[in-house]
Amino acid sequence: MSLKVYNTLTRQKEEFQPLSPPQVTMYVCGPTVYDNAHVGHAMSSLVFDIIRRYLQYRGFTVRHVMNYTDVDDKIIMRAQYEEIDAMELAERYIVQYGDHLADLNILPASAYPRVSTEMDNIVRVVQGLIDKGFAYEVDGDVYFRVAKDDDYGKLSRRKLEDMSSGSRIDVDTRKESPMDFALWKAAKPGEPAWDSPWGQGRPGWHIECSVMTIEHLGEQIDIHGGGNDLIFPHHENEIAQSESFTGKPFAKYWLHNGMMQLAGEKMSKSLGNLVTIKEFLSKHEADVLRLLVINSSYRSPLTFNDEVLEQTTRALERLRGGLKPAFPQASGAPDEALQSLVEQLEKSRSGFNESMEDDFNSAGALGHLFDLVRAINQARDARATAEQLSESQEALEELTGVLGLRMQARLADETGAGPFIDMLLEVRKELRAEKLWALSDKVRDGLKALGVLVEDTKDGTSWRWE
RNA sequence: GGCGACGUGGCCAAGUGGUAAGGCAGGGGCCUGCAAAGCCCCCAUCACGGGUUCGAAUCCCGUCGUCGCCUCCA
């Protein structure tokens, strides 16, 4: 099999061939830390976590870097408003985002560089661009000279002429071209500032990612990822800076995730239509968000609303149901039942792989896992023993694990209520033996009201948190 | 205005040339004291109009609609 990935740069699926296998270098643009992160940010981190996990499952060694933008206009404005230090504000949200990543079961990156810790490198690269004629200084600002970069616009497929005509950018007459963008901005009074050959100032937005990529992964990398709202201008400018500086192709594959949609619109801070990760996790399990992401193409917009969350929660229950144990008194399933389980396991495993090979088609892969769940349930119903189910259930755990699902339902003893619930169910068992249905149902309904689902089977009664 | 993406059953969503995965919801049945869970069965011809082809949801043209980027944004 061969892995195909959709490359924004070429607008087509290409065979994935890293520069020096089995090593894969991947840089993903992280958040600007000035406020609570929302589920759209989580989506992006989840998408690239799934990609990373699949690459590792497939035998690649992934070096993964995600940055935090901790020097930025909005951080400064917010800090001034709250009357605290800008770095302190950024630190607060960096810590919070790190917690979110852990809560969401996202594998730790190899490095989390920040603008504030890369300042020397940034200055060095900006100076290098000036030296090579790709940038110029005006009144303490440094701008990238777009006209000097002959393939500028190749990622977003824009032509300079098209852009300047319809431009909404205020024309800064000091710039040679309206499309020239800032590499370094002179400090205004009261703003955080760093020393540079052009005076006190701070970096422009795009340069940090070029510098961090080169510093932490090298001048040429395999995968550069981020939301598709970053294609222009951010990634376009990264390419311009990096390739002008190094003279080499920058990232081989550009991967972009679609936007989270709330009420038909992109979820964003500026539109104010957002659900923070904190809010989400207070109401739902992390696996629900991950399953939502898995169940559609990472490149497409993702519908996010209460109805879909409800559906996804149910789907997660079903998926986990495949891991329920064999019946305690199971005596063994007939050969043909076991045979069809084995066949479905093979089909599901190969189907899963084929789907994921096709540009990480996790939704297709998930479909094959649900087929496996059904087969396991059928075998269990046919009295398969734990031993007879184990191979399939282990495969289900392995493959859902590749997608990063934890598959752990809320633990029974999490609240310490387990022994009390067990005792109630023991009493209920006696009530049922006496056929006192009204009373036994009262116990079940009462527990249900407290979030405990009671299920009777031939082999006894089990319960779980709703 | 420029560039790009998308429009599949009630909802979410795979599938990009050979006659529509999966999940949720719904209907019927089995099981069950009842329920829950599980199992079985049923439930779409793919926005619309042309065209190419033996054959199209899948390719081309047009129309309508939705969304994204062009300004900070995952």
Coordinates of C-alpha atoms (C1' of nucleotides) in Angstrom, one line a residue:
Chain A
M1 CA 0.0 0.0 0.0
S2 CA 1.1 3.5 -0.5
L3 CA 0.1 6.5 1.6
K4 CA -1.4 9.4 -0.4
V5 CA -1.8 12.9 1.0
Y6 CA -3.5 15.9 -0.3
N7 CA -1.0 18.7 -0.8
T8 CA -2.4 22.2 -0.8
L9 CA 0.7 23.3 -2.8
T10 CA -0.1 21.1 -5.8
R11 CA -3.9 20.8 -5.1
Q12 CA -3.8 17.1 -5.5
K13 CA -3.1 13.8 -3.7
E14 CA 0.5 12.8 -3.9
E15 CA 2.3 9.7 -2.7
F16 CA 3.8 10.4 0.6
Q17 CA 7.6 10.2 0.5
P18 CA 9.4 11.9 3.3
L19 CA 12.8 13.4 2.7
S20 CA 14.6 10.9 4.8
P21 CA 12.5 8.0 5.9
P22 CA 11.6 6.7 8.3
Q23 CA 12.0 10.1 9.8
V24 CA 9.1 12.6 9.3
T25 CA 9.3 16.2 10.3
M26 CA 6.1 18.0 10.9
Y27 CA 5.4 21.5 11.9
V28 CA 1.9 22.7 12.9
C29 CA 0.9 26.2 13.6
G30 CA -0.3 26.6 17.1
P31 CA -2.6 29.3 18.7
T32 CA -2.0 32.9 19.6
V33 CA -2.3 32.8 23.3
Y34 CA -4.4 35.8 24.4
D35 CA -7.7 34.1 25.4
N36 CA -9.4 30.8 26.1
A37 CA -8.9 28.4 23.2
H38 CA -12.0 27.1 21.5
V39 CA -13.0 23.8 20.0
G40 CA -11.8 24.9 16.6
H41 CA -8.3 25.1 17.9
A42 CA -8.8 21.7 19.4
M43 CA -10.0 20.4 16.0
S44 CA -6.7 21.4 14.4
S45 CA -4.6 19.8 17.1
L46 CA -6.7 16.7 16.9
V47 CA -6.5 16.4 13.1
F48 CA -2.7 16.5 13.2
D49 CA -2.5 14.2 16.2
I50 CA -4.5 11.6 14.2
I51 CA -2.2 12.1 11.3
R52 CA 0.9 11.8 13.5
R53 CA -0.5 8.7 15.2
Y54 CA -1.2 7.0 11.9
L55 CA 2.3 7.8 10.6
Q56 CA 3.8 6.2 13.7
Y57 CA 1.5 3.2 13.4
R58 CA 2.8 2.9 9.9
G59 CA 6.4 2.8 11.1
F60 CA 7.5 6.4 10.6
T61 CA 9.3 8.3 13.4
V62 CA 7.7 11.6 13.7
R63 CA 9.4 14.8 15.0
H64 CA 6.6 17.2 15.6
V65 CA 6.8 20.8 16.5
M66 CA 4.0 23.2 17.5
N67 CA 4.6 26.8 18.3
Y68 CA 2.9 29.3 20.6
T69 CA 2.6 32.8 19.4
D70 CA 3.2 34.7 22.6
V71 CA 4.2 38.1 21.1
D72 CA 1.3 39.7 19.2
D73 CA -0.9 42.8 19.0
K74 CA -3.8 41.2 20.6
I75 CA -1.8 39.8 23.5
I76 CA -0.5 43.3 24.1
M77 CA -3.9 44.9 23.9
R78 CA -5.5 42.3 26.2
A79 CA -2.7 42.6 28.7
Q80 CA -3.0 46.4 28.8
Y81 CA -6.7 46.0 29.3
E82 CA -6.2 43.6 32.2
E83 CA -3.3 45.7 33.5
I84 CA -0.9 42.8 33.6
D85 CA 2.3 41.9 31.9
A86 CA 1.9 40.6 28.4
M87 CA 4.3 37.7 29.0
E88 CA 2.3 36.8 32.1
L89 CA -0.9 36.7 30.1
A90 CA 0.6 34.6 27.4
E91 CA 2.1 32.2 30.0
R92 CA -1.4 31.7 31.5
Y93 CA -2.9 30.6 28.3
I94 CA 0.1 28.5 27.2
V95 CA -0.3 26.5 30.4
Q96 CA -4.0 26.2 29.8
Y97 CA -3.6 25.0 26.2
G98 CA -1.0 22.5 27.4
D99 CA -3.6 21.1 29.8
H100 CA -6.2 21.0 27.1
L101 CA -3.8 19.0 24.8
A102 CA -3.3 16.5 27.6
D103 CA -7.0 16.3 28.3
L104 CA -7.7 15.7 24.6
N105 CA -5.2 12.8 24.6
I106 CA -3.0 14.6 22.1
L107 CA 0.5 13.2 22.0
P108 CA 3.1 15.7 23.3
A109 CA 5.1 17.5 20.5
S110 CA 8.8 17.2 20.4
A111 CA 9.1 20.9 21.1
Y112 CA 6.9 23.9 21.8
P113 CA 8.9 26.9 20.8
R114 CA 7.6 30.5 21.5
V115 CA 8.4 33.8 19.8
S116 CA 9.8 35.2 23.0
T117 CA 12.4 32.5 23.2
E118 CA 13.4 32.6 19.6
M119 CA 14.2 36.3 19.3
D120 CA 17.9 35.9 18.5
N121 CA 17.2 33.5 15.7
I122 CA 14.4 35.8 14.3
V123 CA 16.7 38.8 14.2
R124 CA 19.4 36.7 12.5
V125 CA 17.0 35.5 9.8
V126 CA 15.5 39.0 9.2
Q127 CA 19.1 40.3 8.9
G128 CA 19.8 37.5 6.5
L129 CA 16.8 38.5 4.3
I130 CA 18.0 42.1 4.3
D131 CA 21.5 41.0 3.3
K132 CA 20.1 39.0 0.4
G133 CA 17.9 41.8 -0.8
F134 CA 14.6 40.2 0.1
A135 CA 13.9 42.8 2.8
Y136 CA 14.4 46.4 3.6
E137 CA 14.2 48.7 6.6
V138 CA 12.1 51.8 7.0
D139 CA 12.0 53.8 10.2
G140 CA 12.7 50.8 12.4
D141 CA 10.3 48.5 10.5
V142 CA 11.5 45.8 8.3
Y143 CA 9.4 44.6 5.3
F144 CA 9.6 41.6 3.0
R145 CA 10.1 42.7 -0.6
V146 CA 7.4 40.7 -2.3
A147 CA 8.4 41.8 -5.8
K148 CA 11.8 40.1 -5.3
D149 CA 10.2 36.7 -4.8
D150 CA 9.2 35.6 -8.3
D151 CA 6.9 32.7 -7.2
Y152 CA 5.1 34.6 -4.5
G153 CA 1.5 33.4 -4.3
K154 CA 2.2 29.8 -5.3
L155 CA 0.5 28.3 -2.3
S156 CA -2.7 30.3 -2.3
R157 CA -2.7 30.6 -6.1
R158 CA -2.9 34.4 -6.0
K159 CA -1.4 36.8 -8.4
L160 CA 0.1 40.0 -7.1
E161 CA -1.9 42.0 -9.6
D162 CA -5.2 40.5 -8.4
M163 CA -4.4 41.2 -4.8
S164 CA -3.3 44.8 -5.1
S165 CA -6.4 45.8 -7.1
G166 CA -8.9 44.5 -4.6
S167 CA -6.8 45.1 -1.6
R168 CA -8.5 46.3 1.6
I169 CA -5.1 47.0 3.2
D170 CA -4.5 50.6 4.1
V171 CA -1.8 51.7 1.8
D172 CA 1.3 52.5 3.7
T173 CA 3.3 54.8 1.5
R174 CA 6.5 53.9 3.2
K175 CA 6.3 50.4 1.7
E176 CA 7.5 49.7 -1.8
S177 CA 4.5 47.6 -2.5
P178 CA 1.2 47.3 -0.6
M179 CA 1.7 43.5 -0.4
D180 CA 5.0 43.8 1.3
F181 CA 4.6 42.5 4.9
A182 CA 6.3 43.2 8.1
L183 CA 9.2 41.0 9.3
W184 CA 10.0 43.4 12.2
K185 CA 7.9 46.2 13.7
A186 CA 9.3 49.1 15.6
A187 CA 8.1 49.3 19.1
K188 CA 5.5 51.9 20.2
P189 CA 5.8 53.4 23.7
G190 CA 4.8 51.0 26.4
E191 CA 4.9 47.9 24.3
P192 CA 7.1 44.9 24.9
A193 CA 10.3 45.3 22.8
W194 CA 13.5 43.5 22.0
D195 CA 16.8 44.9 20.8
S196 CA 17.6 44.6 17.1
P197 CA 19.9 46.2 14.5
W198 CA 16.9 48.3 13.6
G199 CA 16.2 49.5 17.1
Q200 CA 13.7 48.3 19.7
G201 CA 10.9 46.3 18.3
R202 CA 9.2 42.9 17.8
P203 CA 8.7 40.4 15.1
G204 CA 5.9 40.4 12.5
W205 CA 3.6 37.5 12.7
H206 CA 4.9 35.2 9.9
I207 CA 8.6 35.2 10.5
E208 CA 8.4 33.3 13.8
C209 CA 7.1 30.1 12.1
S210 CA 9.8 30.2 9.4
V211 CA 12.5 30.6 12.1
M212 CA 11.2 28.0 14.4
T213 CA 10.8 25.5 11.7
I214 CA 14.4 26.0 10.5
E215 CA 15.7 26.0 14.0
H216 CA 13.9 23.0 15.3
L217 CA 13.3 20.8 12.3
G218 CA 15.6 22.1 9.6
E219 CA 15.6 24.1 6.4
Q220 CA 13.5 21.5 4.7
I221 CA 10.7 19.7 6.3
D222 CA 8.1 17.0 5.3
I223 CA 4.8 18.3 6.6
H224 CA 3.6 21.8 7.4
G225 CA 0.1 21.9 8.8
G226 CA -2.5 24.3 10.1
G227 CA -6.0 25.5 9.6
N228 CA -7.0 26.4 6.0
D229 CA -7.5 30.0 7.1
L230 CA -3.8 30.3 7.4
I231 CA -3.1 29.5 3.8
F232 CA -3.1 33.2 3.0
P233 CA -1.3 35.2 4.1
H234 CA 0.4 33.3 6.8
H235 CA 1.7 30.2 5.1
E236 CA 2.2 32.0 1.8
N237 CA 4.5 34.4 3.6
E238 CA 6.3 31.6 5.5
I239 CA 7.2 30.1 2.2
A240 CA 8.4 33.4 0.8
Q241 CA 10.6 34.1 3.8
S242 CA 11.9 30.6 4.3
E243 CA 12.7 29.8 0.7
S244 CA 14.2 33.3 0.1
F245 CA 16.4 32.8 3.1
T246 CA 17.6 29.2 2.5
G247 CA 17.3 29.0 -1.3
K248 CA 15.6 25.6 -0.9
P249 CA 12.1 24.3 -1.1
F250 CA 10.6 24.7 2.4
A251 CA 7.9 22.1 3.2
K252 CA 7.2 19.2 0.9
Y253 CA 3.6 18.7 1.9
W254 CA 1.2 21.4 3.0
L255 CA -1.8 20.0 4.9
H256 CA -4.7 22.1 6.0
N257 CA -7.7 21.3 8.1
G258 CA -11.2 22.7 7.4
M259 CA -12.9 25.0 9.8
M260 CA -15.2 24.1 12.6
Q261 CA -18.7 25.5 11.8
L262 CA -21.1 26.7 14.4
A263 CA -24.5 27.7 13.0
G264 CA -23.2 27.5 9.5
E265 CA -20.3 29.9 10.1
K266 CA -16.7 29.5 10.9
M267 CA -16.1 29.5 14.6
S268 CA -13.7 32.3 15.5
K269 CA -12.8 34.7 18.2
S270 CA -13.6 37.7 16.0
L271 CA -17.1 36.4 15.2
G272 CA -17.6 35.6 18.8
N273 CA -19.5 32.3 17.9
L274 CA -17.4 30.0 19.9
V275 CA -17.4 27.2 22.4
T276 CA -14.3 27.1 24.5
I277 CA -12.5 23.8 25.1
K278 CA -13.0 24.3 28.8
E279 CA -16.8 24.6 28.3
F280 CA -16.8 21.6 26.0
L281 CA -14.9 19.4 28.4
S282 CA -17.1 20.4 31.3
K283 CA -20.1 18.9 29.5
H284 CA -18.6 16.1 27.4
E285 CA -15.9 13.5 27.3
A286 CA -12.8 14.3 25.2
D287 CA -13.5 11.2 23.1
V288 CA -16.7 12.8 21.8
L289 CA -14.8 15.7 20.2
R290 CA -12.2 13.4 18.8
L291 CA -14.9 11.1 17.4
L292 CA -16.6 14.0 15.8
V293 CA -13.4 15.0 14.1
I294 CA -12.7 11.4 13.0
N295 CA -16.1 11.0 11.5
S296 CA -15.6 13.5 8.7
S297 CA -12.8 14.5 6.3
Y298 CA -10.2 16.6 8.0
R299 CA -10.2 19.0 5.0
S300 CA -13.9 19.7 5.1
P301 CA -15.8 22.1 7.3
L302 CA -17.0 20.3 10.5
T303 CA -20.6 20.8 11.6
F304 CA -20.7 21.5 15.3
N305 CA -24.0 21.7 17.2
D306 CA -25.9 20.1 20.1
E307 CA -27.7 17.6 17.8
V308 CA -24.4 16.4 16.3
L309 CA -22.8 16.1 19.7
E310 CA -25.7 14.0 20.9
Q311 CA -25.4 11.7 17.9
T312 CA -21.6 11.4 18.4
T313 CA -22.0 10.6 22.0
R314 CA -24.3 7.7 21.1
A315 CA -22.0 6.6 18.4
L316 CA -19.1 6.5 20.9
E317 CA -21.3 4.4 23.2
R318 CA -21.8 1.9 20.4
L319 CA -18.1 1.8 19.6
R320 CA -17.2 1.1 23.2
G321 CA -19.9 -1.5 23.4
G322 CA -17.7 -3.7 21.2
L323 CA -15.3 -4.0 24.1
K324 CA -17.9 -5.3 26.6
P325 CA -16.9 -8.6 28.0
A326 CA -18.2 -12.0 27.0
F327 CA -21.2 -13.3 29.0
P328 CA -20.0 -14.8 32.2
Q329 CA -21.5 -18.2 31.5
A330 CA -20.7 -18.2 27.8
S331 CA -20.0 -21.7 26.7
G332 CA -18.4 -21.0 23.4
A333 CA -19.7 -20.0 20.0
P334 CA -20.3 -22.3 17.1
D335 CA -17.5 -22.6 14.5
E336 CA -19.4 -20.7 11.8
A337 CA -20.0 -17.8 14.2
L338 CA -16.3 -17.7 15.0
Q339 CA -15.4 -18.0 11.4
S340 CA -17.4 -15.0 10.4
L341 CA -15.9 -13.0 13.2
V342 CA -12.4 -13.8 11.9
E343 CA -13.4 -12.9 8.4
Q344 CA -14.8 -9.6 9.5
L345 CA -11.7 -8.8 11.5
E346 CA -9.6 -9.3 8.4
K347 CA -12.0 -7.1 6.4
S348 CA -12.1 -4.4 9.0
R349 CA -8.4 -4.3 9.5
S350 CA -7.6 -4.1 5.8
G351 CA -10.5 -1.6 5.2
F352 CA -9.2 0.6 8.0
N353 CA -5.7 0.6 6.5
E354 CA -6.9 1.3 3.0
S355 CA -9.0 4.2 4.1
M356 CA -6.3 5.8 6.2
E357 CA -3.8 5.4 3.3
D358 CA -6.1 7.6 1.2
D359 CA -5.3 11.0 2.7
F360 CA -6.1 9.9 6.3
N361 CA -9.8 9.1 5.5
S362 CA -10.6 8.5 9.1
A363 CA -14.4 8.6 8.5
G364 CA -14.1 5.7 6.1
A365 CA -11.8 3.9 8.5
L366 CA -14.3 4.4 11.3
G367 CA -17.0 2.8 9.2
H368 CA -14.9 -0.4 9.1
L369 CA -14.5 -0.3 12.9
F370 CA -18.2 -0.2 13.3
D371 CA -18.5 -3.3 11.1
L372 CA -16.1 -5.0 13.5
V373 CA -18.1 -3.9 16.5
R374 CA -21.2 -5.5 15.0
A375 CA -19.3 -8.7 14.3
I376 CA -18.0 -8.8 17.9
N377 CA -21.6 -8.3 19.2
Q378 CA -22.9 -11.1 17.1
A379 CA -20.2 -13.4 18.3
R380 CA -20.9 -12.4 21.9
D381 CA -24.6 -13.1 21.4
A382 CA -23.6 -16.5 20.0
R383 CA -22.1 -17.2 23.4
A384 CA -18.5 -16.7 22.4
T385 CA -16.1 -16.9 25.4
A386 CA -13.7 -14.1 26.4
E387 CA -10.9 -16.1 24.8
Q388 CA -12.8 -16.3 21.6
L389 CA -13.5 -12.6 21.5
S390 CA -10.0 -11.4 22.6
E391 CA -8.3 -11.2 19.3
S392 CA -11.0 -9.0 17.7
Q393 CA -11.4 -6.9 20.8
E394 CA -7.7 -6.3 21.0
A395 CA -7.7 -5.3 17.4
L396 CA -10.6 -2.9 18.0
E397 CA -8.6 -1.4 20.9
E398 CA -5.5 -1.1 18.8
L399 CA -7.2 0.5 15.8
T400 CA -9.3 3.0 17.8
G401 CA -6.0 3.7 19.6
V402 CA -4.4 4.6 16.2
L403 CA -7.1 7.3 16.0
G404 CA -6.3 8.4 19.5
L405 CA -9.6 7.3 21.1
R406 CA -9.2 6.4 24.8
M407 CA -12.3 4.1 24.7
Q408 CA -12.4 4.3 28.5
A409 CA -15.9 4.9 29.8
R410 CA -16.2 6.8 33.1
L411 CA -14.8 4.5 35.7
A412 CA -17.2 2.9 38.1
D413 CA -15.3 3.8 41.2
E414 CA -14.5 7.4 40.2
T415 CA -17.0 8.8 42.6
G416 CA -16.6 6.1 45.2
A417 CA -20.3 5.2 44.7
G418 CA -19.6 1.8 43.4
P419 CA -20.1 -0.2 46.6
F420 CA -23.4 1.6 47.3
I421 CA -24.7 1.0 43.8
D422 CA -23.7 -2.7 44.0
M423 CA -25.6 -2.9 47.3
L424 CA -28.7 -1.4 45.8
L425 CA -28.5 -3.8 42.9
E426 CA -28.1 -6.7 45.3
V427 CA -31.4 -5.7 47.0
R428 CA -33.0 -5.2 43.6
K429 CA -32.0 -8.7 42.7
E430 CA -33.9 -10.1 45.6
L431 CA -36.9 -7.9 44.8
R432 CA -36.8 -9.3 41.3
A433 CA -36.6 -12.8 42.6
E434 CA -39.8 -12.1 44.5
K435 CA -41.3 -10.5 41.4
L436 CA -41.8 -7.2 43.1
W437 CA -41.4 -5.4 39.8
A438 CA -42.7 -2.0 41.0
L439 CA -40.0 -1.8 43.7
S440 CA -37.2 -3.2 41.5
D441 CA -38.1 -0.7 38.8
K442 CA -38.1 2.0 41.4
V443 CA -34.4 1.2 42.1
R444 CA -33.5 1.2 38.5
D445 CA -35.4 4.4 37.7
G446 CA -33.8 6.1 40.7
L447 CA -30.3 5.1 39.7
K448 CA -31.1 6.3 36.1
A449 CA -32.1 9.7 37.5
L450 CA -28.6 9.8 39.1
G451 CA -26.9 8.9 35.9
V452 CA -26.4 5.2 36.4
L453 CA -27.6 2.9 33.6
V454 CA -28.7 -0.6 34.8
E455 CA -28.8 -3.4 32.3
D456 CA -30.1 -6.9 33.0
T457 CA -28.9 -9.9 31.0
K458 CA -29.4 -13.6 31.4
D459 CA -26.2 -13.7 33.3
G460 CA -26.8 -11.0 35.7
T461 CA -27.0 -7.2 36.1
S462 CA -24.4 -4.7 35.1
W463 CA -24.3 -0.9 35.5
R464 CA -22.4 2.0 34.1
W465 CA -22.3 5.7 34.2
E466 CA -24.4 7.4 31.6
Chain B
rG1 C1' -14.8 42.3 -7.3
rG2 C1' -10.6 38.3 -7.2
rC3 C1' -9.2 33.2 -5.6
rG4 C1' -10.9 28.5 -3.7
rA5 C1' -14.1 24.7 -1.6
rC6 C1' -18.6 22.4 -1.2
rG7 C1' -24.1 20.9 -2.1
rU8 C1' -25.3 12.5 -0.9
rG9 C1' -31.8 9.7 3.1
rG10 C1' -35.0 13.4 9.0
rC11 C1' -29.6 14.6 11.1
rC12 C1' -24.0 13.8 10.7
rA13 C1' -21.1 11.7 7.0
rA14 C1' -17.8 8.1 3.5
rG15 C1' -17.6 7.1 -1.6
rU16 C1' -14.9 10.8 -7.4
rG17 C1' -16.6 6.3 -14.0
rG18 C1' -19.7 0.5 -13.2
rU19 C1' -25.3 0.7 -10.7
rA20 C1' -25.0 4.4 -3.0
rA21 C1' -20.0 2.7 3.7
rG22 C1' -20.9 3.8 8.7
rG23 C1' -23.2 6.4 12.9
rC24 C1' -27.7 8.9 15.0
rA25 C1' -32.9 9.1 14.7
rG26 C1' -37.5 6.3 12.8
rG27 C1' -40.6 1.7 11.7
rG28 C1' -41.2 -3.8 12.3
rG29 C1' -39.3 -8.3 14.8
rC30 C1' -36.2 -11.5 18.4
rC31 C1' -34.6 -11.4 23.4
rU32 C1' -36.6 -9.4 28.3
rG33 C1' -41.3 -9.5 33.9
rC34 C1' -40.8 -4.5 31.8
rA35 C1' -36.8 -1.6 30.2
rA36 C1' -31.8 -1.0 28.5
rA37 C1' -28.1 -3.2 25.6
rG38 C1' -27.5 -6.5 21.6
rC39 C1' -29.1 -9.1 17.2
rC40 C1' -32.3 -9.5 12.5
rC41 C1' -35.3 -6.8 8.7
rC42 C1' -37.0 -2.0 6.4
rC43 C1' -35.9 3.2 5.2
rA44 C1' -31.8 7.8 -0.5
rU45 C1' -30.2 7.4 -6.7
rC46 C1' -26.7 11.6 -4.8
rA47 C1' -29.0 20.7 -5.5
rC48 C1' -31.1 21.7 -10.5
rG49 C1' -30.5 21.9 -16.1
rG50 C1' -27.7 20.3 -20.2
rG51 C1' -23.5 17.4 -22.3
rU52 C1' -19.5 13.3 -22.8
rU53 C1' -19.8 7.8 -22.2
rC54 C1' -22.0 1.2 -23.3
rG55 C1' -22.4 3.2 -18.3
rA56 C1' -21.8 9.2 -13.9
rA57 C1' -23.3 10.9 -7.3
rU58 C1' -18.4 10.4 -9.6
rC59 C1' -15.9 13.9 -16.0
rC60 C1' -17.3 18.8 -18.8
rC61 C1' -20.6 23.4 -19.2
rG62 C1' -24.3 26.4 -17.1
rU63 C1' -27.8 27.8 -13.0
rC64 C1' -29.1 28.3 -8.0
rG65 C1' -27.4 27.8 -3.0
rU66 C1' -23.8 27.5 1.1
rC67 C1' -19.0 28.3 3.1
rG68 C1' -13.8 29.9 3.4
rC69 C1' -9.7 33.3 2.1
rC70 C1' -8.4 38.2 0.2
rU71 C1' -7.8 42.2 7.6
rC72 C1' -6.2 39.1 13.1
rC73 C1' -7.7 34.0 13.0
rA74 C1' -6.7 26.6 13.9

